[in-house]
């Protein structure tokens, strides 16, 4: 069966051609670019009932993203938000999505912890005629037109940016890749992008599940297994911060004996960059709750929206200042 894979590459392509889709969701449309139907209590200016399934609270990035979502999907802004934290468990997310169907929300938004395993619940949401807004991560499903719109970062490009810095500055690096949650879009696409540039330099890999504790444990094991590794590419800041602890425990200097390249750019990560323990950080900006709120309003009203919205990212090296870090809002 052909799967409806929605990779970051496809996202970029979709954004390039500015593909528009009808915002409202539901069955019945013959146009593959639309998921028509929709409706709900939002019509006529009423409060929009939103069910948001956040995948967890595993990282500084996730905490900042949750704060941004909650700060924008407020009563004052016209939303009635039900927010559920799935604690990095897909079964918890599926239960929350089913609860949202039962509650008859106007719009379901969720950040899928991994890409696969959503077919049944996405079909049920579609049958219930509730529009879906994907946030941050993506899905790989057999369901046709499973969501109205997606907003998030270009994970593949983030991996490429990290790889290009390594290639230019440490072309002979022996790299250990500290991966995020296996099977998540953030893991598969960052890996794909990074390895497209410096794949031959990767001598080992393990998952730290995007958490500081598991990043530390994975680095401890890697230091024993790959004694000649001299650069870590961590798929997020938190795992890189865990790696610092593991490296320092062996008497080596993070940022010097073992270089560290990460993704996210949250305050703790940028502090490590100023402290010269990280060497390069590719941003993944979590503060897009305002853009999400605008999208959901349009979706609830049945207006046209872009199929994808890519959040703009930067990248930072050790030249950033303490003042810059202090002024960081996440
Ligand atoms: O999906 C985004 C990633 O998830 C962030 O880079 C990471 O910190 C988080 O856990």
Coordinates of C-alpha atoms and ligand atoms in Angstrom, one line a residue:
X1 CA 0.0 0.0 0.0
X2 CA 1.3 3.4 -0.9
X3 CA 1.9 5.4 2.2
X4 CA 1.2 9.1 2.4
X5 CA 4.7 10.1 3.6
X6 CA 5.1 13.8 4.4
X7 CA 8.8 14.4 4.6
X8 CA 10.5 17.8 5.2
X9 CA 11.7 17.6 1.5
X10 CA 8.1 17.4 0.4
X11 CA 7.2 20.2 2.8
X12 CA 9.8 22.4 1.2
X13 CA 8.5 21.6 -2.3
X14 CA 4.9 22.3 -1.1
X15 CA 6.0 25.6 0.3
X16 CA 7.8 26.5 -2.9
X17 CA 4.9 26.2 -5.1
X18 CA 2.7 27.9 -2.5
X19 CA 0.1 25.1 -2.6
X20 CA -3.1 26.2 -1.1
X21 CA -5.7 24.0 0.4
X22 CA -9.1 24.6 1.8
X23 CA -8.9 24.9 5.5
X24 CA -11.9 23.0 6.5
X25 CA -11.6 19.2 6.9
X26 CA -13.8 16.2 6.2
X27 CA -14.7 13.6 3.6
X28 CA -16.4 14.2 0.3
X29 CA -14.0 16.3 -1.6
X30 CA -12.6 15.0 -4.9
X31 CA -9.8 17.5 -4.8
X32 CA -6.7 15.8 -3.4
X33 CA -5.4 19.1 -2.2
X34 CA -8.4 19.7 0.0
X35 CA -10.0 18.0 3.0
X36 CA -13.3 19.7 2.8
X37 CA -16.2 19.9 5.3
X38 CA -15.4 21.2 8.7
X39 CA -17.5 23.7 10.5
X40 CA -18.0 23.9 14.2
X41 CA -18.9 26.4 16.9
X42 CA -16.2 28.8 15.7
X43 CA -18.5 30.0 12.9
X44 CA -19.8 33.4 13.6
X45 CA -17.1 34.5 16.0
X46 CA -17.7 32.0 18.8
X47 CA -14.9 30.6 20.9
X48 CA -12.9 27.9 19.0
X49 CA -12.7 24.6 20.9
X50 CA -9.2 23.2 20.3
X51 CA -7.8 19.9 21.5
X52 CA -4.0 20.0 21.5
X53 CA -2.0 16.9 22.1
X54 CA 1.6 17.8 23.0
X55 CA 4.0 14.9 22.7
X56 CA 5.7 15.5 26.0
X57 CA 8.0 17.7 28.1
X58 CA 11.3 16.0 27.2
X59 CA 13.4 19.1 26.4
X60 CA 13.9 22.8 26.9
X61 CA 12.6 23.2 23.4
X62 CA 9.4 21.4 24.2
X63 CA 8.8 23.4 27.3
X64 CA 9.2 26.6 25.3
X65 CA 6.9 25.4 22.6
X66 CA 4.2 24.5 25.1
X67 CA 4.5 27.9 26.7
X68 CA 4.2 29.6 23.3
X69 CA 1.1 27.5 22.4
X70 CA -0.6 28.2 25.7
X71 CA 0.3 31.9 25.7
X72 CA -1.5 32.3 22.3
X73 CA -4.4 29.8 22.4
X74 CA -6.0 31.8 25.2
X75 CA -9.6 32.7 26.1
X76 CA -8.9 36.3 25.4
X77 CA -7.7 35.3 21.9
X78 CA -10.9 33.4 21.3
X79 CA -9.9 29.8 22.1
X80 CA -11.1 27.2 24.5
X81 CA -8.0 25.0 24.7
X82 CA -7.8 21.5 26.0
X83 CA -4.1 20.7 26.3
X84 CA -2.8 17.2 27.0
X85 CA 0.8 16.1 27.6
X86 CA 1.4 12.6 26.2
X87 CA 4.7 12.1 28.1
X88 CA 6.4 10.8 24.9
X89 CA 4.0 7.9 24.6
X90 CA 2.1 7.4 21.4
X91 CA -0.7 5.4 23.1
X92 CA -1.3 8.5 25.4
X93 CA -1.5 10.7 22.3
X94 CA -4.0 8.4 20.5
X95 CA -6.2 8.3 23.7
X96 CA -6.1 12.1 23.8
X97 CA -7.1 12.4 20.1
X98 CA -10.0 10.0 20.7
X99 CA -11.1 12.1 23.7
X100 CA -11.0 15.2 21.5
X101 CA -13.3 13.4 19.0
X102 CA -15.7 12.5 21.9
X103 CA -15.6 16.1 23.1
X104 CA -16.6 17.4 19.7
X105 CA -13.8 20.0 19.4
X106 CA -13.7 22.3 16.4
X107 CA -10.0 21.7 15.6
X108 CA -7.5 19.0 16.7
X109 CA -3.8 20.0 16.8
X110 CA -1.0 17.6 17.7
X111 CA 2.7 17.1 17.6
X112 CA 3.2 13.4 16.7
X113 CA 5.9 11.7 18.8
X114 CA 6.8 9.4 15.9
X115 CA 5.8 9.3 12.3
X116 CA 3.9 6.0 11.9
X117 CA 1.0 4.3 13.7
X118 CA -1.7 7.0 13.3
X119 CA -3.8 5.4 10.5
X120 CA -6.8 4.3 12.6
X121 CA -7.1 7.4 14.7
X122 CA -6.6 9.8 11.8
X123 CA -9.3 8.0 9.9
X124 CA -11.6 8.3 12.9
X125 CA -10.9 12.0 13.1
X126 CA -11.6 12.4 9.4
X127 CA -14.9 10.4 9.8
X128 CA -15.8 12.8 12.6
X129 CA -15.2 15.7 10.2
X130 CA -12.7 17.5 12.5
X131 CA -9.9 19.3 10.8
X132 CA -6.3 18.4 11.9
X133 CA -3.4 20.9 12.3
X134 CA -0.1 19.2 12.6
X135 CA 2.5 20.9 14.8
X136 CA 6.2 20.5 14.7
X137 CA 6.5 16.9 13.6
X138 CA 4.9 15.0 10.8
X139 CA 3.1 11.8 10.1
X140 CA 3.5 8.9 7.7
X141 CA 0.1 7.4 7.1
X142 CA -2.1 5.6 4.5
X143 CA -5.0 8.0 5.2
X144 CA -5.6 10.3 2.3
X145 CA -5.4 14.1 3.2
X146 CA -4.9 13.4 6.9
X147 CA -4.4 17.0 7.9
X148 CA -5.3 20.4 6.7
X149 CA -2.0 22.2 7.4
X150 CA 1.3 21.7 9.1
X151 CA 3.6 24.2 10.9
X152 CA 7.2 23.4 12.0
X153 CA 10.9 23.6 11.1
X154 CA 12.8 22.1 8.2
X155 CA 14.5 19.3 10.1
X156 CA 16.4 18.1 7.0
X157 CA 17.9 21.6 6.4
X158 CA 18.9 21.8 10.1
X159 CA 20.9 18.5 9.6
X160 CA 22.5 19.8 6.4
X161 CA 23.4 23.1 8.1
X162 CA 25.1 21.2 11.0
X163 CA 26.9 18.9 8.5
X164 CA 28.2 21.8 6.4
X165 CA 29.7 23.5 9.5
X166 CA 31.5 20.2 10.5
X167 CA 32.7 19.7 6.9
X168 CA 34.2 23.2 6.8
X169 CA 35.7 23.3 10.3
X170 CA 36.5 19.7 11.1
X171 CA 36.6 17.8 7.9
X172 CA 38.4 14.8 9.4
X173 CA 36.2 14.6 12.5
X174 CA 35.3 11.2 13.9
X175 CA 31.7 11.7 14.7
X176 CA 29.3 10.1 17.2
X177 CA 25.7 10.9 16.3
X178 CA 23.4 11.3 19.3
X179 CA 20.0 10.8 17.9
X180 CA 16.6 11.9 19.0
X181 CA 13.5 9.7 19.5
X182 CA 13.8 7.0 16.9
X183 CA 11.2 7.1 14.2
X184 CA 10.3 10.8 14.9
X185 CA 10.5 13.2 12.0
X186 CA 13.1 15.3 13.9
X187 CA 15.4 12.2 14.2
X188 CA 15.0 10.8 10.7
X189 CA 15.2 14.0 8.8
X190 CA 18.1 15.6 10.9
X191 CA 20.1 12.4 10.4
X192 CA 19.3 12.3 6.7
X193 CA 20.4 15.9 6.2
X194 CA 23.5 15.6 8.3
X195 CA 24.7 12.4 6.7
X196 CA 24.1 13.8 3.2
X197 CA 27.0 16.1 3.9
X198 CA 29.4 14.2 6.4
X199 CA 27.9 10.7 6.5
X200 CA 31.3 9.0 5.9
X201 CA 32.7 10.6 9.1
X202 CA 30.1 9.0 11.4
X203 CA 31.7 6.2 13.4
X204 CA 28.9 5.5 15.8
X205 CA 25.3 6.3 16.7
X206 CA 22.8 5.9 19.6
X207 CA 19.5 7.4 20.6
X208 CA 19.3 9.7 23.6
X209 CA 15.5 10.2 23.1
X210 CA 15.9 14.0 23.1
X211 CA 16.4 14.0 26.9
X212 CA 19.4 15.2 29.0
X213 CA 19.6 12.0 31.1
X214 CA 19.5 9.6 28.1
X215 CA 21.9 11.8 26.2
X216 CA 24.3 11.5 29.1
X217 CA 23.9 7.8 29.3
X218 CA 24.4 7.3 25.6
X219 CA 27.5 9.4 25.6
X220 CA 29.0 7.5 28.5
X221 CA 28.6 4.3 26.5
X222 CA 29.9 5.9 23.4
X223 CA 33.1 7.2 25.1
X224 CA 33.8 3.6 26.0
X225 CA 32.9 2.1 22.7
X226 CA 34.5 4.8 20.4
X227 CA 37.6 6.1 22.3
X228 CA 38.8 8.0 19.2
X229 CA 35.6 10.0 18.6
X230 CA 36.3 13.7 18.6
X231 CA 32.9 15.3 17.6
X232 CA 29.3 14.7 18.7
X233 CA 26.4 15.7 16.6
X234 CA 23.4 15.8 19.1
X235 CA 20.0 16.1 17.6
X236 CA 19.0 18.6 20.3
X237 CA 20.6 20.8 23.0
X238 CA 19.4 18.7 25.9
X239 CA 21.2 15.6 24.8
X240 CA 24.3 17.8 24.1
X241 CA 24.1 19.1 27.6
X242 CA 24.0 15.5 28.9
X243 CA 27.0 14.8 26.7
X244 CA 28.9 17.6 28.4
X245 CA 28.4 15.9 31.8
X246 CA 29.5 12.6 30.5
X247 CA 32.7 14.0 28.8
X248 CA 33.7 16.1 31.9
X249 CA 33.3 13.0 34.1
X250 CA 36.2 11.4 32.1
X251 CA 38.4 14.4 32.5
X252 CA 38.1 15.5 28.9
X253 CA 37.1 19.0 27.8
X254 CA 33.8 19.3 25.9
X255 CA 34.2 21.8 23.1
X256 CA 37.9 21.2 22.9
X257 CA 38.8 17.5 23.1
X258 CA 35.4 16.5 21.9
X259 CA 33.5 19.1 19.8
X260 CA 29.8 19.3 20.2
X261 CA 27.3 20.4 17.5
X262 CA 23.6 20.6 18.4
X263 CA 20.2 21.7 17.2
X264 CA 17.6 23.9 19.0
X265 CA 19.3 27.0 20.4
X266 CA 17.4 27.2 23.7
X267 CA 18.9 29.4 26.4
X268 CA 20.8 26.5 28.1
X269 CA 22.3 25.5 24.8
X270 CA 23.4 28.9 23.8
X271 CA 24.9 29.4 27.3
X272 CA 27.0 26.3 26.6
X273 CA 28.1 27.9 23.3
X274 CA 29.2 31.1 25.1
X275 CA 31.0 28.9 27.7
X276 CA 32.8 27.2 24.8
X277 CA 31.5 23.8 25.7
X278 CA 29.3 23.6 22.5
X279 CA 30.9 24.6 19.2
X280 CA 27.9 25.2 16.9
X281 CA 24.2 25.3 17.4
X282 CA 21.6 25.2 14.6
X283 CA 18.4 26.9 15.7
X284 CA 15.0 25.2 15.8
X285 CA 12.7 28.0 17.0
X286 CA 9.9 26.8 19.2
X287 CA 8.1 30.1 19.7
X288 CA 5.5 29.9 16.9
X289 CA 2.3 29.8 19.0
X290 CA 1.2 33.1 17.4
X291 CA 1.4 31.7 13.9
X292 CA -0.3 28.5 15.1
X293 CA -3.2 30.5 16.6
X294 CA -3.7 32.4 13.3
X295 CA -3.7 29.2 11.3
X296 CA -6.2 27.5 13.6
X297 CA -8.5 30.6 13.4
X298 CA -8.5 30.3 9.6
X299 CA -8.9 26.5 9.6
X300 CA -11.9 26.8 12.0
X301 CA -13.5 29.5 9.8
X302 CA -13.0 27.3 6.7
X303 CA -10.6 29.8 5.1
X304 CA -7.8 28.8 2.8
X305 CA -4.4 28.2 4.3
X306 CA -1.0 27.2 3.1
X307 CA -0.5 23.4 3.3
X308 CA 2.8 24.0 5.2
X309 CA 4.4 26.8 7.1
X310 CA 8.1 26.5 7.8
X311 CA 9.4 28.3 10.8
X312 CA 12.5 30.3 10.0
X313 CA 15.8 29.2 11.8
X314 CA 19.2 30.7 12.3
X315 CA 22.6 29.1 13.3
X316 CA 25.1 30.2 16.0
X317 CA 28.8 29.8 16.6
X318 CA 31.0 30.7 19.5
X319 CA 31.0 34.4 18.6
X320 CA 27.6 35.0 20.1
X321 CA 27.6 37.2 23.3
X322 CA 26.4 36.7 26.8
X323 CA 24.1 39.6 26.3
X324 CA 22.5 37.8 23.3
X325 CA 21.9 34.7 25.5
X326 CA 20.5 36.8 28.4
X327 CA 18.0 38.4 26.0
X328 CA 16.9 35.0 24.6
X329 CA 13.2 34.4 25.5
X330 CA 13.3 30.6 25.4
Ligands
LIG1 O1 10.6 18.1 17.3 C1 11.4 19.1 17.7 C2 12.4 18.5 18.6 O2 11.8 17.8 19.7 C3 13.4 19.4 19.3 O3 14.6 19.7 18.5 C4 13.8 18.7 20.5 O4 14.4 19.4 21.5 C5 12.4 18.2 20.9 O5 12.4 17.2 21.9

